[in-house]
Structure formats: structure tokens, C-alpha cells
Short mmCIF file of C-alpha atoms in Angstrom, two decimals:
data_model
loop_
_atom_site.label_atom_id
_atom_site.label_comp_id
_atom_site.label_asym_id
_atom_site.label_seq_id
_atom_site.Cartn_x
_atom_site.Cartn_y
_atom_site.Cartn_z
CA UNK A 504 8.31 -24.89 -3.68
CA UNK A 505 8.25 -21.52 -2.07
CA UNK A 506 6.47 -21.16 1.32
CA UNK A 507 5.41 -18.27 3.44
CA UNK A 508 8.21 -19.12 5.85
CA UNK A 509 10.98 -18.53 3.26
CA UNK A 510 13.07 -15.34 3.84
CA UNK A 511 11.80 -13.49 0.71
CA UNK A 512 8.03 -13.78 1.49
CA UNK A 513 8.79 -13.06 5.16
CA UNK A 514 10.59 -9.93 4.28
CA UNK A 515 7.66 -8.63 2.30
CA UNK A 516 5.03 -9.74 4.79
CA UNK A 517 6.76 -8.31 7.86
CA UNK A 518 7.07 -4.81 6.43
CA UNK A 519 4.29 -2.34 5.67
CA UNK A 520 3.96 -3.48 2.11
CA UNK A 521 0.54 -3.28 0.43
CA UNK A 522 -1.31 -6.23 -1.03
CA UNK A 523 -3.58 -6.52 -4.00
CA UNK A 524 -6.50 -8.90 -3.30
CA UNK A 525 -8.38 -10.41 -6.22
CA UNK A 526 -11.72 -12.14 -5.87
CA UNK A 527 -14.45 -13.40 -8.23
CA UNK A 528 -17.55 -11.31 -8.88
CA UNK A 529 -20.98 -12.96 -9.47
CA UNK A 530 -20.39 -12.85 -13.16
CA UNK A 531 -16.91 -14.57 -12.73
CA UNK A 532 -15.08 -11.39 -13.67
CA UNK A 533 -12.18 -10.45 -11.37
CA UNK A 534 -12.40 -7.69 -8.70
CA UNK A 535 -9.04 -6.36 -7.33
CA UNK A 536 -8.39 -4.00 -4.53
CA UNK A 537 -5.42 -2.76 -2.40
CA UNK A 538 -5.42 -3.81 1.27
CA UNK A 539 -3.28 -4.15 4.37
CA UNK A 540 -2.10 -7.66 5.26
CA UNK A 541 -0.63 -9.57 8.22
CA UNK A 542 1.55 -12.61 8.49
CA UNK A 543 -0.17 -15.26 10.53
CA UNK A 544 2.53 -17.99 10.42
CA UNK A 545 1.22 -20.62 7.92
CA UNK A 546 -1.47 -18.20 6.70
CA UNK A 547 -1.94 -14.51 5.95
CA UNK A 548 -4.90 -12.34 6.94
CA UNK A 549 -6.63 -9.31 5.49
CA UNK A 550 -9.43 -7.20 6.92
CA UNK A 551 -12.44 -5.25 5.62
CA UNK A 552 -15.94 -4.10 6.40
CA UNK A 553 -18.89 -6.42 6.16
CA UNK A 554 -20.97 -5.65 3.08
CA UNK A 555 -18.15 -4.41 0.80
CA UNK A 556 -17.69 -6.09 -2.56
CA UNK A 557 -14.62 -8.18 -2.10
CA UNK A 558 -15.65 -9.57 1.28
CA UNK A 559 -19.07 -10.45 -0.14
CA UNK A 560 -17.37 -12.12 -3.06
CA UNK A 561 -15.28 -14.24 -0.61
CA UNK A 562 -18.23 -15.18 1.46
CA UNK A 563 -19.82 -16.67 -1.79
CA UNK A 564 -16.64 -17.99 -3.33
CA UNK A 565 -13.54 -18.37 -1.09
CA UNK A 566 -11.02 -18.45 -3.95
CA UNK A 567 -8.53 -15.57 -3.52
CA UNK A 568 -5.27 -14.31 -5.04
CA UNK A 569 -3.10 -11.96 -3.01
CA UNK A 570 0.02 -10.16 -4.32
CA UNK A 571 2.23 -8.35 -1.74
CA UNK A 572 4.78 -6.06 -3.39
CA UNK A 573 7.61 -4.02 -2.09
CA UNK A 574 7.02 -0.33 -1.85
CA UNK A 575 9.42 1.25 -4.34
CA UNK A 576 9.97 -1.98 -6.30
CA UNK A 577 6.83 -3.70 -7.55
CA UNK A 578 8.98 -6.35 -9.22
CA UNK A 579 9.74 -7.71 -5.78
CA UNK A 580 6.58 -9.55 -4.80
CA UNK A 581 5.04 -12.67 -3.40
CA UNK A 582 1.84 -14.09 -4.86
CA UNK A 583 -0.35 -16.25 -2.65
CA UNK A 584 -3.27 -18.14 -4.10
CA UNK A 585 -5.68 -20.05 -1.93
CA UNK A 586 -8.92 -20.00 -0.03
CA UNK A 587 -10.13 -17.52 2.56
CA UNK A 588 -12.27 -18.04 5.59
CA UNK A 589 -13.87 -15.00 7.20
CA UNK A 590 -14.97 -14.20 10.72
CA UNK A 591 -15.89 -11.12 12.68
CA UNK A 592 -14.25 -12.65 15.76
CA UNK A 593 -11.05 -10.79 16.47
CA UNK A 594 -11.57 -8.52 13.42
CA UNK A 595 -11.47 -5.24 15.44
CA UNK A 596 -8.23 -6.23 17.13
CA UNK A 597 -6.78 -7.26 13.79
CA UNK A 598 -7.57 -3.92 12.02
CA UNK A 599 -6.08 -2.09 14.97
CA UNK A 600 -2.83 -4.20 14.65
CA UNK A 601 -2.76 -3.43 10.98
CA UNK A 602 -3.21 0.31 11.64
CA UNK A 603 -0.22 0.10 14.00
CA UNK A 604 1.85 -1.61 11.32
CA UNK A 605 0.88 0.65 8.39
CA UNK A 606 0.25 4.07 9.84
CA UNK A 607 1.66 3.92 13.31
CA UNK A 608 -1.68 4.37 15.10
CA UNK A 609 -2.98 2.17 17.97
CA UNK A 610 -6.57 2.33 16.74
CA UNK A 611 -7.92 2.19 13.15
CA UNK A 612 -9.00 5.85 12.48
CA UNK A 613 -11.19 5.31 9.38
CA UNK A 614 -14.00 3.33 10.93
CA UNK A 615 -17.50 4.42 9.76
CA UNK A 616 -20.50 4.59 12.13
CA UNK A 617 -22.10 1.17 12.37
CA UNK A 618 -19.27 -0.54 10.56
CA UNK A 619 -18.59 -4.17 11.36
CA UNK A 620 -15.11 -5.46 10.56
CA UNK A 621 -14.35 -8.94 9.09
CA UNK A 622 -11.05 -10.75 9.08
CA UNK A 623 -10.21 -13.19 6.32
CA UNK A 624 -7.50 -15.88 6.85
CA UNK A 625 -6.03 -17.10 3.59
CA UNK A 626 -4.85 -20.73 3.51
CA UNK A 627 -2.18 -20.84 0.75
CA UNK A 628 -2.44 -23.38 -1.92
CA UNK A 629 0.27 -21.82 -4.09
CA UNK A 630 3.05 -19.35 -3.19
CA UNK A 631 5.29 -17.70 -5.83
CA UNK A 632 8.14 -15.32 -4.98
CA UNK A 633 9.87 -13.00 -7.41
CA UNK A 634 12.66 -10.52 -6.81
CA UNK A 635 13.92 -8.45 -9.71
CA UNK A 636 15.85 -5.15 -9.62
#
């Protein structure tokens, strides 16, 4: 079985590759959005603002699917399915680290007035790695 520690997933998670996060809406339909992601060893982490749809979905139902794909080759990806736990503790530092990884800035430049950040750590239950092309 593939793990986050395998070389393929590590290659994707270490670079500034985008992730698609999918969560369950109230009506059980799927909501997907593109986010930044970090490798946390045995887990991965994503970040958002409190009150947005997908974080609200996760607070109600922690099931999550994350697909991280290589820029320029979407057929090189890792899928991570599991459960997410959210916290505002350390979320500001996390979004700043993601800003450094993805856009080379020390501080996240898109914060809105009064915005509170939330970091979700995803515990993998299933990891699938594919590389084509």
C-alpha cells in the first residue's frame, strides 16, 4: 500500500503543487476547491478562513478527499482520503509557511480584515499514487 512517505507522494507534496479538496455539503453533494497543502510527516495540512464553505463542511463532517497533482502533468497525482481535524492554533503561521512555499512571500498577502485562519490536518485512511506521462 502506498504511504505519504513513498518517494512519489513526497515529490508531489514537497513542491508547490496545488491540491483539490473535496468535502460533503449538507445535502451530501460534493464541494471541491483548489488549495495549498503542506506535508506534515504522517499527515498533510490545508488552510482556509473560518466561515468558508469547505471548512464549515469539515467541522460538520470530517471526511475529506485531497488530490495533489503535478503542475504541467495532472496525470501525476496522489489521492489522500481520510478525516480532517481543524484548529485555529498555529493556523496563521501555517498560512505564512504556505505563502512562502507557493508564492515566495514571508507573509500571506490575501488576508481580509477580521479574517480568522483555520488549519486542517488530514489523517490518511487511503493513499493512491499515479504517474503517467
